[in-house]
PDB file of C-alpha atoms and ligand atoms in Angstrom:
ATOM      1  CA  MET A   1       0.000   0.000   0.000  1.00 60.00           C
ATOM      2  CA  SER A   2       1.298   3.466  -0.821  1.00 75.00           C
ATOM      3  CA  LYS A   3       2.322   5.717   2.053  1.00 81.00           C
ATOM      4  CA  ARG A   4      -0.400   7.988   3.389  1.00 93.00           C
ATOM      5  CA  ILE A   5       1.119  11.451   3.163  1.00 96.00           C
ATOM      6  CA  SER A   6       0.241  14.748   4.886  1.00 98.00           C
ATOM      7  CA  ILE A   7      -0.973  17.734   2.868  1.00 98.00           C
ATOM      8  CA  ALA A   8      -0.788  21.246   4.356  1.00 98.00           C
ATOM      9  CA  ILE A   9      -2.962  23.999   2.870  1.00 98.00           C
ATOM     10  CA  ASP A  10      -2.481  27.546   4.153  1.00 98.00           C
ATOM     11  CA  GLY A  11      -3.554  30.982   3.048  1.00 98.00           C
ATOM     12  CA  PRO A  12      -5.587  34.043   3.955  1.00 97.00           C
ATOM     13  CA  ALA A  13      -9.333  34.187   4.674  1.00 96.00           C
ATOM     14  CA  ALA A  14     -11.663  32.939   1.926  1.00 95.00           C
ATOM     15  CA  ALA A  15      -8.854  31.873  -0.405  1.00 97.00           C
ATOM     16  CA  GLY A  16     -10.702  28.572  -0.912  1.00 97.00           C
ATOM     17  CA  LYS A  17      -8.699  26.461   1.536  1.00 98.00           C
ATOM     18  CA  SER A  18     -11.506  24.453   3.100  1.00 96.00           C
ATOM     19  CA  THR A  19     -13.396  23.902  -0.151  1.00 96.00           C
ATOM     20  CA  VAL A  20     -10.398  22.474  -1.981  1.00 97.00           C
ATOM     21  CA  ALA A  21      -8.977  20.685   1.083  1.00 97.00           C
ATOM     22  CA  LYS A  22     -12.270  18.810   1.527  1.00 95.00           C
ATOM     23  CA  ARG A  23     -12.311  17.709  -2.124  1.00 96.00           C
ATOM     24  CA  VAL A  24      -8.679  16.613  -2.097  1.00 97.00           C
ATOM     25  CA  ALA A  25      -9.323  14.628   1.101  1.00 96.00           C
ATOM     26  CA  GLU A  26     -12.360  12.968  -0.485  1.00 95.00           C
ATOM     27  CA  ASN A  27     -10.399  12.060  -3.627  1.00 96.00           C
ATOM     28  CA  LEU A  28      -7.599  10.474  -1.616  1.00 96.00           C
ATOM     29  CA  GLU A  29      -9.869   9.043   1.108  1.00 95.00           C
ATOM     30  CA  TYR A  30      -7.881  11.042   3.651  1.00 96.00           C
ATOM     31  CA  VAL A  31      -9.063  12.806   6.807  1.00 95.00           C
ATOM     32  CA  TYR A  32      -9.789  16.529   6.445  1.00 96.00           C
ATOM     33  CA  ILE A  33      -8.844  18.709   9.427  1.00 96.00           C
ATOM     34  CA  ASP A  34     -10.053  22.319   9.540  1.00 97.00           C
ATOM     35  CA  THR A  35      -7.814  23.967  12.145  1.00 98.00           C
ATOM     36  CA  GLY A  36      -9.672  27.290  11.823  1.00 98.00           C
ATOM     37  CA  ALA A  37     -12.751  25.504  13.173  1.00 98.00           C
ATOM     38  CA  MET A  38     -10.783  24.676  16.345  1.00 98.00           C
ATOM     39  CA  TYR A  39      -9.894  28.342  16.969  1.00 98.00           C
ATOM     40  CA  ARG A  40     -13.490  29.287  16.133  1.00 98.00           C
ATOM     41  CA  ALA A  41     -14.918  26.755  18.615  1.00 98.00           C
ATOM     42  CA  LEU A  42     -12.701  28.104  21.397  1.00 98.00           C
ATOM     43  CA  THR A  43     -13.744  31.664  20.487  1.00 98.00           C
ATOM     44  CA  LEU A  44     -17.417  30.679  20.649  1.00 98.00           C
ATOM     45  CA  LYS A  45     -16.935  29.250  24.135  1.00 98.00           C
ATOM     46  CA  ALA A  46     -15.061  32.382  25.259  1.00 98.00           C
ATOM     47  CA  ILE A  47     -17.924  34.562  23.942  1.00 98.00           C
ATOM     48  CA  LEU A  48     -20.513  32.434  25.755  1.00 98.00           C
ATOM     49  CA  ARG A  49     -18.490  32.836  28.957  1.00 97.00           C
ATOM     50  CA  GLY A  50     -18.285  36.616  28.454  1.00 98.00           C
ATOM     51  CA  ALA A  51     -14.481  36.344  28.510  1.00 97.00           C
ATOM     52  CA  ASP A  52     -12.025  39.091  27.617  1.00 97.00           C
ATOM     53  CA  MET A  53     -10.336  37.835  24.413  1.00 97.00           C
ATOM     54  CA  ASP A  54      -7.202  39.830  25.252  1.00 97.00           C
ATOM     55  CA  ASP A  55      -6.603  37.907  28.502  1.00 98.00           C
ATOM     56  CA  PRO A  56      -4.358  34.958  27.577  1.00 97.00           C
ATOM     57  CA  ALA A  57      -4.515  33.303  31.040  1.00 98.00           C
ATOM     58  CA  LEU A  58      -8.299  33.312  30.989  1.00 98.00           C
ATOM     59  CA  ILE A  59      -8.497  32.005  27.419  1.00 98.00           C
ATOM     60  CA  MET A  60      -6.013  29.258  28.350  1.00 98.00           C
ATOM     61  CA  ASP A  61      -8.122  28.271  31.380  1.00 98.00           C
ATOM     62  CA  ILE A  62     -11.088  27.894  29.057  1.00 98.00           C
ATOM     63  CA  LEU A  63      -9.091  25.891  26.488  1.00 98.00           C
ATOM     64  CA  ASP A  64      -7.713  23.518  29.144  1.00 97.00           C
ATOM     65  CA  ASP A  65     -11.289  22.648  30.008  1.00 96.00           C
ATOM     66  CA  THR A  66     -12.529  22.344  26.421  1.00 98.00           C
ATOM     67  CA  ALA A  67     -12.975  19.337  24.132  1.00 98.00           C
ATOM     68  CA  ILE A  68     -13.096  20.116  20.411  1.00 98.00           C
ATOM     69  CA  GLU A  69     -13.916  17.312  17.995  1.00 97.00           C
ATOM     70  CA  LEU A  70     -13.994  17.366  14.197  1.00 96.00           C
ATOM     71  CA  LEU A  71     -16.159  14.581  12.787  1.00 94.00           C
ATOM     72  CA  PRO A  72     -16.985  13.667   9.192  1.00 87.00           C
ATOM     73  CA  GLY A  73     -20.680  14.285   8.393  1.00 84.00           C
ATOM     74  CA  SER A  74     -22.750  13.596   5.274  1.00 80.00           C
ATOM     75  CA  GLU A  75     -22.747  17.332   4.414  1.00 78.00           C
ATOM     76  CA  GLY A  76     -19.196  18.155   5.448  1.00 81.00           C
ATOM     77  CA  GLN A  77     -17.308  18.290   8.682  1.00 90.00           C
ATOM     78  CA  LEU A  78     -19.185  18.495  11.996  1.00 96.00           C
ATOM     79  CA  VAL A  79     -17.673  20.490  14.840  1.00 98.00           C
ATOM     80  CA  LEU A  80     -18.387  19.432  18.415  1.00 98.00           C
ATOM     81  CA  LEU A  81     -17.658  21.683  21.389  1.00 98.00           C
ATOM     82  CA  ASP A  82     -17.728  19.742  24.668  1.00 98.00           C
ATOM     83  CA  GLY A  83     -19.884  17.138  22.932  1.00 98.00           C
ATOM     84  CA  GLN A  84     -22.394  19.634  21.469  1.00 98.00           C
ATOM     85  CA  GLU A  85     -22.632  20.334  17.754  1.00 97.00           C
ATOM     86  CA  VAL A  86     -21.654  23.940  16.930  1.00 98.00           C
ATOM     87  CA  THR A  87     -20.957  23.608  13.176  1.00 97.00           C
ATOM     88  CA  ALA A  88     -23.135  26.616  12.255  1.00 94.00           C
ATOM     89  CA  GLU A  89     -22.579  28.661  15.438  1.00 97.00           C
ATOM     90  CA  ILE A  90     -18.828  28.980  14.849  1.00 98.00           C
ATOM     91  CA  ARG A  91     -19.417  30.773  11.502  1.00 93.00           C
ATOM     92  CA  THR A  92     -21.313  33.795  12.873  1.00 92.00           C
ATOM     93  CA  ALA A  93     -19.954  37.306  12.252  1.00 90.00           C
ATOM     94  CA  GLU A  94     -19.253  37.710  15.984  1.00 95.00           C
ATOM     95  CA  VAL A  95     -17.001  34.642  16.093  1.00 97.00           C
ATOM     96  CA  THR A  96     -15.360  35.595  12.780  1.00 94.00           C
ATOM     97  CA  ASN A  97     -14.535  39.079  14.040  1.00 93.00           C
ATOM     98  CA  LYS A  98     -13.107  37.873  17.359  1.00 97.00           C
ATOM     99  CA  VAL A  99     -11.271  34.677  16.435  1.00 97.00           C
ATOM    100  CA  SER A 100      -8.010  36.345  15.389  1.00 97.00           C
ATOM    101  CA  TYR A 101      -7.713  37.968  18.841  1.00 97.00           C
ATOM    102  CA  VAL A 102      -7.979  34.542  20.471  1.00 98.00           C
ATOM    103  CA  ALA A 103      -5.538  32.963  17.993  1.00 98.00           C
ATOM    104  CA  ILE A 104      -2.905  35.597  18.750  1.00 97.00           C
ATOM    105  CA  HIS A 105      -1.942  34.152  22.168  1.00 98.00           C
ATOM    106  CA  GLU A 106       1.228  32.063  22.277  1.00 97.00           C
ATOM    107  CA  GLU A 107      -0.005  29.546  24.895  1.00 97.00           C
ATOM    108  CA  VAL A 108      -3.252  29.024  23.014  1.00 98.00           C
ATOM    109  CA  ARG A 109      -1.377  28.327  19.779  1.00 98.00           C
ATOM    110  CA  LYS A 110       0.992  25.909  21.513  1.00 98.00           C
ATOM    111  CA  GLU A 111      -1.895  23.828  22.830  1.00 98.00           C
ATOM    112  CA  MET A 112      -3.792  23.960  19.526  1.00 98.00           C
ATOM    113  CA  VAL A 113      -0.696  22.905  17.561  1.00 98.00           C
ATOM    114  CA  LYS A 114      -0.220  19.975  19.958  1.00 98.00           C
ATOM    115  CA  ARG A 115      -3.820  18.833  19.457  1.00 98.00           C
ATOM    116  CA  GLN A 116      -3.536  19.261  15.668  1.00 98.00           C
ATOM    117  CA  GLN A 117      -0.299  17.258  15.521  1.00 98.00           C
ATOM    118  CA  GLU A 118      -1.987  14.454  17.463  1.00 97.00           C
ATOM    119  CA  LEU A 119      -4.854  14.421  14.972  1.00 96.00           C
ATOM    120  CA  ALA A 120      -2.374  14.184  12.087  1.00 96.00           C
ATOM    121  CA  ALA A 121       0.019  11.696  13.678  1.00 96.00           C
ATOM    122  CA  LYS A 122      -0.960   8.744  11.483  1.00 93.00           C
ATOM    123  CA  GLY A 123      -0.673  10.632   8.180  1.00 94.00           C
ATOM    124  CA  GLY A 124      -3.349  10.463   5.496  1.00 96.00           C
ATOM    125  CA  VAL A 125      -4.522  13.990   6.319  1.00 97.00           C
ATOM    126  CA  VAL A 126      -5.327  17.194   4.516  1.00 98.00           C
ATOM    127  CA  MET A 127      -5.073  20.024   7.036  1.00 98.00           C
ATOM    128  CA  ASP A 128      -5.887  23.665   6.361  1.00 98.00           C
ATOM    129  CA  GLY A 129      -5.124  26.806   8.347  1.00 98.00           C
ATOM    130  CA  ARG A 130      -2.553  29.583   8.592  1.00 98.00           C
ATOM    131  CA  ASP A 131       0.541  27.917  10.095  1.00 98.00           C
ATOM    132  CA  ILE A 132       0.225  24.296   8.949  1.00 98.00           C
ATOM    133  CA  GLY A 133       3.194  24.235   6.573  1.00 98.00           C
ATOM    134  CA  THR A 134       5.339  26.422   8.832  1.00 97.00           C
ATOM    135  CA  HIS A 135       4.586  25.050  12.338  1.00 97.00           C
ATOM    136  CA  VAL A 136       1.984  22.302  12.652  1.00 98.00           C
ATOM    137  CA  LEU A 137       3.240  19.929   9.942  1.00 98.00           C
ATOM    138  CA  PRO A 138       6.678  21.248   8.939  1.00 98.00           C
ATOM    139  CA  ASP A 139       7.470  17.843   7.370  1.00 98.00           C
ATOM    140  CA  ALA A 140       4.269  17.606   5.297  1.00 98.00           C
ATOM    141  CA  GLU A 141       5.040  15.997   1.933  1.00 97.00           C
ATOM    142  CA  VAL A 142       2.858  18.529   0.084  1.00 98.00           C
ATOM    143  CA  LYS A 143       2.532  22.172   1.131  1.00 98.00           C
ATOM    144  CA  VAL A 144       0.349  24.631  -0.686  1.00 98.00           C
ATOM    145  CA  PHE A 145      -0.230  28.341  -0.093  1.00 98.00           C
ATOM    146  CA  LEU A 146      -3.440  29.608  -1.661  1.00 98.00           C
ATOM    147  CA  LEU A 147      -3.824  33.260  -2.571  1.00 97.00           C
ATOM    148  CA  ALA A 148      -6.463  35.460  -4.196  1.00 97.00           C
ATOM    149  CA  SER A 149      -7.025  39.212  -4.281  1.00 96.00           C
ATOM    150  CA  VAL A 150      -9.045  40.715  -1.395  1.00 97.00           C
ATOM    151  CA  ASP A 151     -11.739  41.786  -3.889  1.00 97.00           C
ATOM    152  CA  GLU A 152     -12.085  38.255  -5.218  1.00 97.00           C
ATOM    153  CA  ARG A 153     -12.150  36.707  -1.747  1.00 97.00           C
ATOM    154  CA  ALA A 154     -14.789  39.156  -0.496  1.00 98.00           C
ATOM    155  CA  GLN A 155     -16.828  38.492  -3.638  1.00 98.00           C
ATOM    156  CA  ARG A 156     -16.647  34.726  -3.013  1.00 97.00           C
ATOM    157  CA  ARG A 157     -17.847  35.060   0.589  1.00 95.00           C
ATOM    158  CA  HIS A 158     -20.572  37.473  -0.543  1.00 97.00           C
ATOM    159  CA  ALA A 159     -21.832  34.989  -3.149  1.00 97.00           C
ATOM    160  CA  GLU A 160     -21.720  32.217  -0.556  1.00 94.00           C
ATOM    161  CA  ASN A 161     -23.749  34.301   1.952  1.00 93.00           C
ATOM    162  CA  LEU A 162     -26.361  35.232  -0.642  1.00 96.00           C
ATOM    163  CA  GLN A 163     -26.674  31.623  -1.734  1.00 95.00           C
ATOM    164  CA  LYS A 164     -27.302  30.587   1.878  1.00 91.00           C
ATOM    165  CA  GLY A 165     -29.846  33.400   2.298  1.00 92.00           C
ATOM    166  CA  PHE A 166     -27.648  35.255   4.847  1.00 88.00           C
ATOM    167  CA  PRO A 167     -27.457  39.073   4.923  1.00 90.00           C
ATOM    168  CA  SER A 168     -24.240  40.250   3.258  1.00 93.00           C
ATOM    169  CA  ASP A 169     -22.496  43.552   2.611  1.00 96.00           C
ATOM    170  CA  LEU A 170     -19.636  43.323   0.114  1.00 97.00           C
ATOM    171  CA  GLU A 171     -17.767  46.425   1.334  1.00 97.00           C
ATOM    172  CA  GLN A 172     -17.993  45.299   4.957  1.00 96.00           C
ATOM    173  CA  LEU A 173     -16.740  41.824   4.005  1.00 96.00           C
ATOM    174  CA  LYS A 174     -13.769  43.386   2.215  1.00 97.00           C
ATOM    175  CA  GLN A 175     -12.843  45.378   5.317  1.00 96.00           C
ATOM    176  CA  GLU A 176     -13.294  42.417   7.677  1.00 95.00           C
ATOM    177  CA  ILE A 177     -11.189  40.119   5.493  1.00 96.00           C
ATOM    178  CA  ALA A 178      -8.422  42.723   5.146  1.00 96.00           C
ATOM    179  CA  GLN A 179      -8.453  43.347   8.914  1.00 95.00           C
ATOM    180  CA  ARG A 180      -8.263  39.615   9.762  1.00 95.00           C
ATOM    181  CA  ASP A 181      -5.437  39.092   7.229  1.00 96.00           C
ATOM    182  CA  LYS A 182      -3.544  41.965   8.850  1.00 96.00           C
ATOM    183  CA  ILE A 183      -3.861  40.577  12.395  1.00 96.00           C
ATOM    184  CA  ASP A 184      -3.044  37.023  11.245  1.00 96.00           C
ATOM    185  CA  SER A 185      -0.002  38.142   9.220  1.00 96.00           C
ATOM    186  CA  GLU A 186       1.427  40.565  11.752  1.00 97.00           C
ATOM    187  CA  ARG A 187       1.114  38.516  14.947  1.00 95.00           C
ATOM    188  CA  LYS A 188       4.407  37.544  16.601  1.00 94.00           C
ATOM    189  CA  VAL A 189       3.680  33.827  17.041  1.00 94.00           C
ATOM    190  CA  SER A 190       3.396  31.688  13.909  1.00 94.00           C
ATOM    191  CA  PRO A 191       1.927  34.354  11.638  1.00 95.00           C
ATOM    192  CA  LEU A 192       0.183  33.636   8.367  1.00 96.00           C
ATOM    193  CA  LYS A 193       3.145  33.075   6.073  1.00 95.00           C
ATOM    194  CA  LYS A 194       4.035  30.880   3.128  1.00 98.00           C
ATOM    195  CA  ALA A 195       6.458  28.088   4.114  1.00 98.00           C
ATOM    196  CA  ASP A 196       9.686  28.299   2.109  1.00 98.00           C
ATOM    197  CA  ASP A 197       8.938  24.934   0.510  1.00 98.00           C
ATOM    198  CA  ALA A 198       5.227  25.571  -0.165  1.00 98.00           C
ATOM    199  CA  VAL A 199       3.846  25.863  -3.683  1.00 98.00           C
ATOM    200  CA  GLU A 200       2.031  29.177  -4.093  1.00 98.00           C
ATOM    201  CA  ILE A 201      -1.179  29.101  -6.134  1.00 98.00           C
ATOM    202  CA  ASP A 202      -2.897  32.363  -7.025  1.00 98.00           C
ATOM    203  CA  THR A 203      -6.515  31.232  -7.326  1.00 97.00           C
ATOM    204  CA  THR A 204      -7.959  34.646  -8.292  1.00 96.00           C
ATOM    205  CA  SER A 205      -8.961  33.492 -11.747  1.00 95.00           C
ATOM    206  CA  LEU A 206      -8.993  29.731 -11.141  1.00 97.00           C
ATOM    207  CA  SER A 207     -12.027  27.531 -10.618  1.00 97.00           C
ATOM    208  CA  ILE A 208     -12.271  25.268  -7.578  1.00 98.00           C
ATOM    209  CA  GLN A 209     -11.671  22.254  -9.828  1.00 98.00           C
ATOM    210  CA  GLN A 210      -8.499  23.780 -11.320  1.00 98.00           C
ATOM    211  CA  VAL A 211      -7.070  24.309  -7.830  1.00 98.00           C
ATOM    212  CA  VAL A 212      -8.055  20.777  -6.778  1.00 98.00           C
ATOM    213  CA  ASP A 213      -6.415  19.339  -9.916  1.00 98.00           C
ATOM    214  CA  THR A 214      -3.171  21.232  -9.232  1.00 98.00           C
ATOM    215  CA  ILE A 215      -2.996  19.923  -5.645  1.00 98.00           C
ATOM    216  CA  MET A 216      -3.952  16.379  -6.710  1.00 97.00           C
ATOM    217  CA  LYS A 217      -1.085  16.420  -9.203  1.00 97.00           C
ATOM    218  CA  LEU A 218       1.384  17.467  -6.490  1.00 97.00           C
ATOM    219  CA  ALA A 219      -0.022  14.831  -4.125  1.00 97.00           C
ATOM    220  CA  THR A 220       0.000  11.912  -6.558  1.00 95.00           C
ATOM    221  CA  GLU A 221       3.567  12.754  -7.554  1.00 94.00           C
ATOM    222  CA  ARG A 222       4.609  12.531  -3.907  1.00 94.00           C
ATOM    223  CA  ILE A 223       2.572   9.412  -3.201  1.00 92.00           C
ATOM    224  CA  GLY A 224       4.148   7.802  -6.262  1.00 85.00           C
ATOM    225  CA  LEU A 225       7.589   8.588  -4.869  1.00 64.00           C
ATOM    226  CA  ASN A 226       6.919   6.842  -1.559  1.00 51.00           C
TER     227      ASN A 226
HETATM  228  O1  CDP B   1     -12.416  30.124   6.799  1.00 62.98           O
HETATM  229  P1  CDP B   1     -11.687  31.393   7.097  1.00 62.98           P
HETATM  230  O2  CDP B   1     -10.530  31.593   6.191  1.00 62.98           O
HETATM  231  O3  CDP B   1     -12.571  32.581   7.204  1.00 62.98           O
HETATM  232  O4  CDP B   1     -11.058  31.279   8.556  1.00 62.98           O
HETATM  233  P2  CDP B   1     -10.648  30.003   9.367  1.00 62.98           P
HETATM  234  O5  CDP B   1      -9.735  29.126   8.598  1.00 62.98           O
HETATM  235  O6  CDP B   1     -11.892  29.416   9.916  1.00 62.98           O
HETATM  236  O7  CDP B   1      -9.789  30.637  10.538  1.00 62.98           O
HETATM  237  C1  CDP B   1     -10.347  31.577  11.445  1.00 62.98           C
HETATM  238  C2  CDP B   1      -9.202  32.284  12.162  1.00 62.98           C
HETATM  239  O8  CDP B   1      -8.548  31.356  13.020  1.00 62.98           O
HETATM  240  C3  CDP B   1      -8.111  32.880  11.294  1.00 62.98           C
HETATM  241  O9  CDP B   1      -8.438  34.179  10.807  1.00 62.98           O
HETATM  242  C4  CDP B   1      -6.935  32.909  12.268  1.00 62.98           C
HETATM  243  O10 CDP B   1      -7.005  34.024  13.128  1.00 62.98           O
HETATM  244  C5  CDP B   1      -7.169  31.668  13.114  1.00 62.98           C
HETATM  245  N1  CDP B   1      -6.384  30.515  12.653  1.00 62.98           N
HETATM  246  C6  CDP B   1      -5.054  30.465  13.020  1.00 62.98           C
HETATM  247  O11 CDP B   1      -4.546  31.412  13.643  1.00 62.98           O
HETATM  248  N2  CDP B   1      -4.292  29.389  12.707  1.00 62.98           N
HETATM  249  C7  CDP B   1      -4.816  28.366  12.027  1.00 62.98           C
HETATM  250  N3  CDP B   1      -4.046  27.298  11.768  1.00 62.98           N
HETATM  251  C8  CDP B   1      -6.166  28.402  11.617  1.00 62.98           C
HETATM  252  C9  CDP B   1      -6.917  29.510  11.931  1.00 62.98           C
HETATM  253  O1  CDP B   2     -11.410  28.091   3.740  1.00 62.98           O
HETATM  254  P1  CDP B   2     -11.288  29.454   3.143  1.00 62.98           P
HETATM  255  O2  CDP B   2     -11.754  30.538   4.053  1.00 62.98           O
HETATM  256  O3  CDP B   2      -9.923  29.738   2.602  1.00 62.98           O
HETATM  257  O4  CDP B   2     -12.233  29.533   1.863  1.00 62.98           O
HETATM  258  P2  CDP B   2     -13.512  28.659   1.466  1.00 62.98           P
HETATM  259  O5  CDP B   2     -14.529  28.789   2.531  1.00 62.98           O
HETATM  260  O6  CDP B   2     -13.103  27.295   1.053  1.00 62.98           O
HETATM  261  O7  CDP B   2     -13.967  29.380   0.122  1.00 62.98           O
HETATM  262  C1  CDP B   2     -14.659  30.608   0.119  1.00 62.98           C
HETATM  263  C2  CDP B   2     -15.650  30.616  -1.021  1.00 62.98           C
HETATM  264  O8  CDP B   2     -14.962  30.764  -2.263  1.00 62.98           O
HETATM  265  C3  CDP B   2     -16.501  29.349  -1.152  1.00 62.98           C
HETATM  266  O9  CDP B   2     -17.845  29.737  -1.374  1.00 62.98           O
HETATM  267  C4  CDP B   2     -15.932  28.646  -2.371  1.00 62.98           C
HETATM  268  O10 CDP B   2     -16.915  27.934  -3.075  1.00 62.98           O
HETATM  269  C5  CDP B   2     -15.422  29.799  -3.191  1.00 62.98           C
HETATM  270  N1  CDP B   2     -14.288  29.473  -4.088  1.00 62.98           N
HETATM  271  C6  CDP B   2     -14.302  29.871  -5.389  1.00 62.98           C
HETATM  272  O11 CDP B   2     -15.289  30.467  -5.816  1.00 62.98           O
HETATM  273  N2  CDP B   2     -13.245  29.617  -6.245  1.00 62.98           N
HETATM  274  C7  CDP B   2     -12.157  28.983  -5.792  1.00 62.98           C
HETATM  275  N3  CDP B   2     -11.131  28.741  -6.626  1.00 62.98           N
HETATM  276  C8  CDP B   2     -12.137  28.576  -4.450  1.00 62.98           C
HETATM  277  C9  CDP B   2     -13.212  28.858  -3.602  1.00 62.98           C
END
């Protein structure tokens, strides 16, 4: 049997990471791990507790007492927070606008990286996030960094919101995405950054399938080598 490799997919908000990661995982019959969902679940719990996001000790206390599970579901990945399904709740605007302030804390990242490495220990994973190729899976056989212009990414989220029947303001989305990219890229601990050995793909004018095909080609080349 061929070796089950690890595939790291990083990039800024709404670059298409989770959409393509899910499809690549399905094609290879690998496990898909959405690390952003883990930071979002912790943020949701901190909001419900009325916690100050800028207090690392408090956020760490909450994390130490928190179980986050990612389970495959028939319509995508299910996210469980302390045993309760929160798949939709972690995508609200409030969580989205606060998550980067939770993800900035060094201790929080250390614990999250540990949990993510445990989930990926057996290989056969496609993991997406911001620091997968640089910190979580530095030895991943395939590393990809997805990019797209802010306008294109805001447009994609806008279309997605409208399709789901959610209220959506394109200009506001643009500002929120740019602000989150700035916090994620400028933080001291494991900022959003392309790993030196990652393949950069500018997806601005690519379809989802074209991005999936490019990653599948990289993956099958590596699997063939093992
Ligand atoms: O899907 P989207 O790109 O909007 O975001 P996400 O992947 O769900 O990640 C939400 C936030 O979690 C990011 O903006 C980062 O602040 C943080 N995050 C992180 O710091 N490191 C990761 N590996 C994944 C997410
Ligand atoms: O996970 P991330 O935040 O990077 O992005 P996503 O949630 O996978 O993708 C954001 C939206 O862009 C989704 O509605 C995708 O269907 C769409 N998309 C696209 O239109 N073209 C691509 N090449 C990739 C994603």
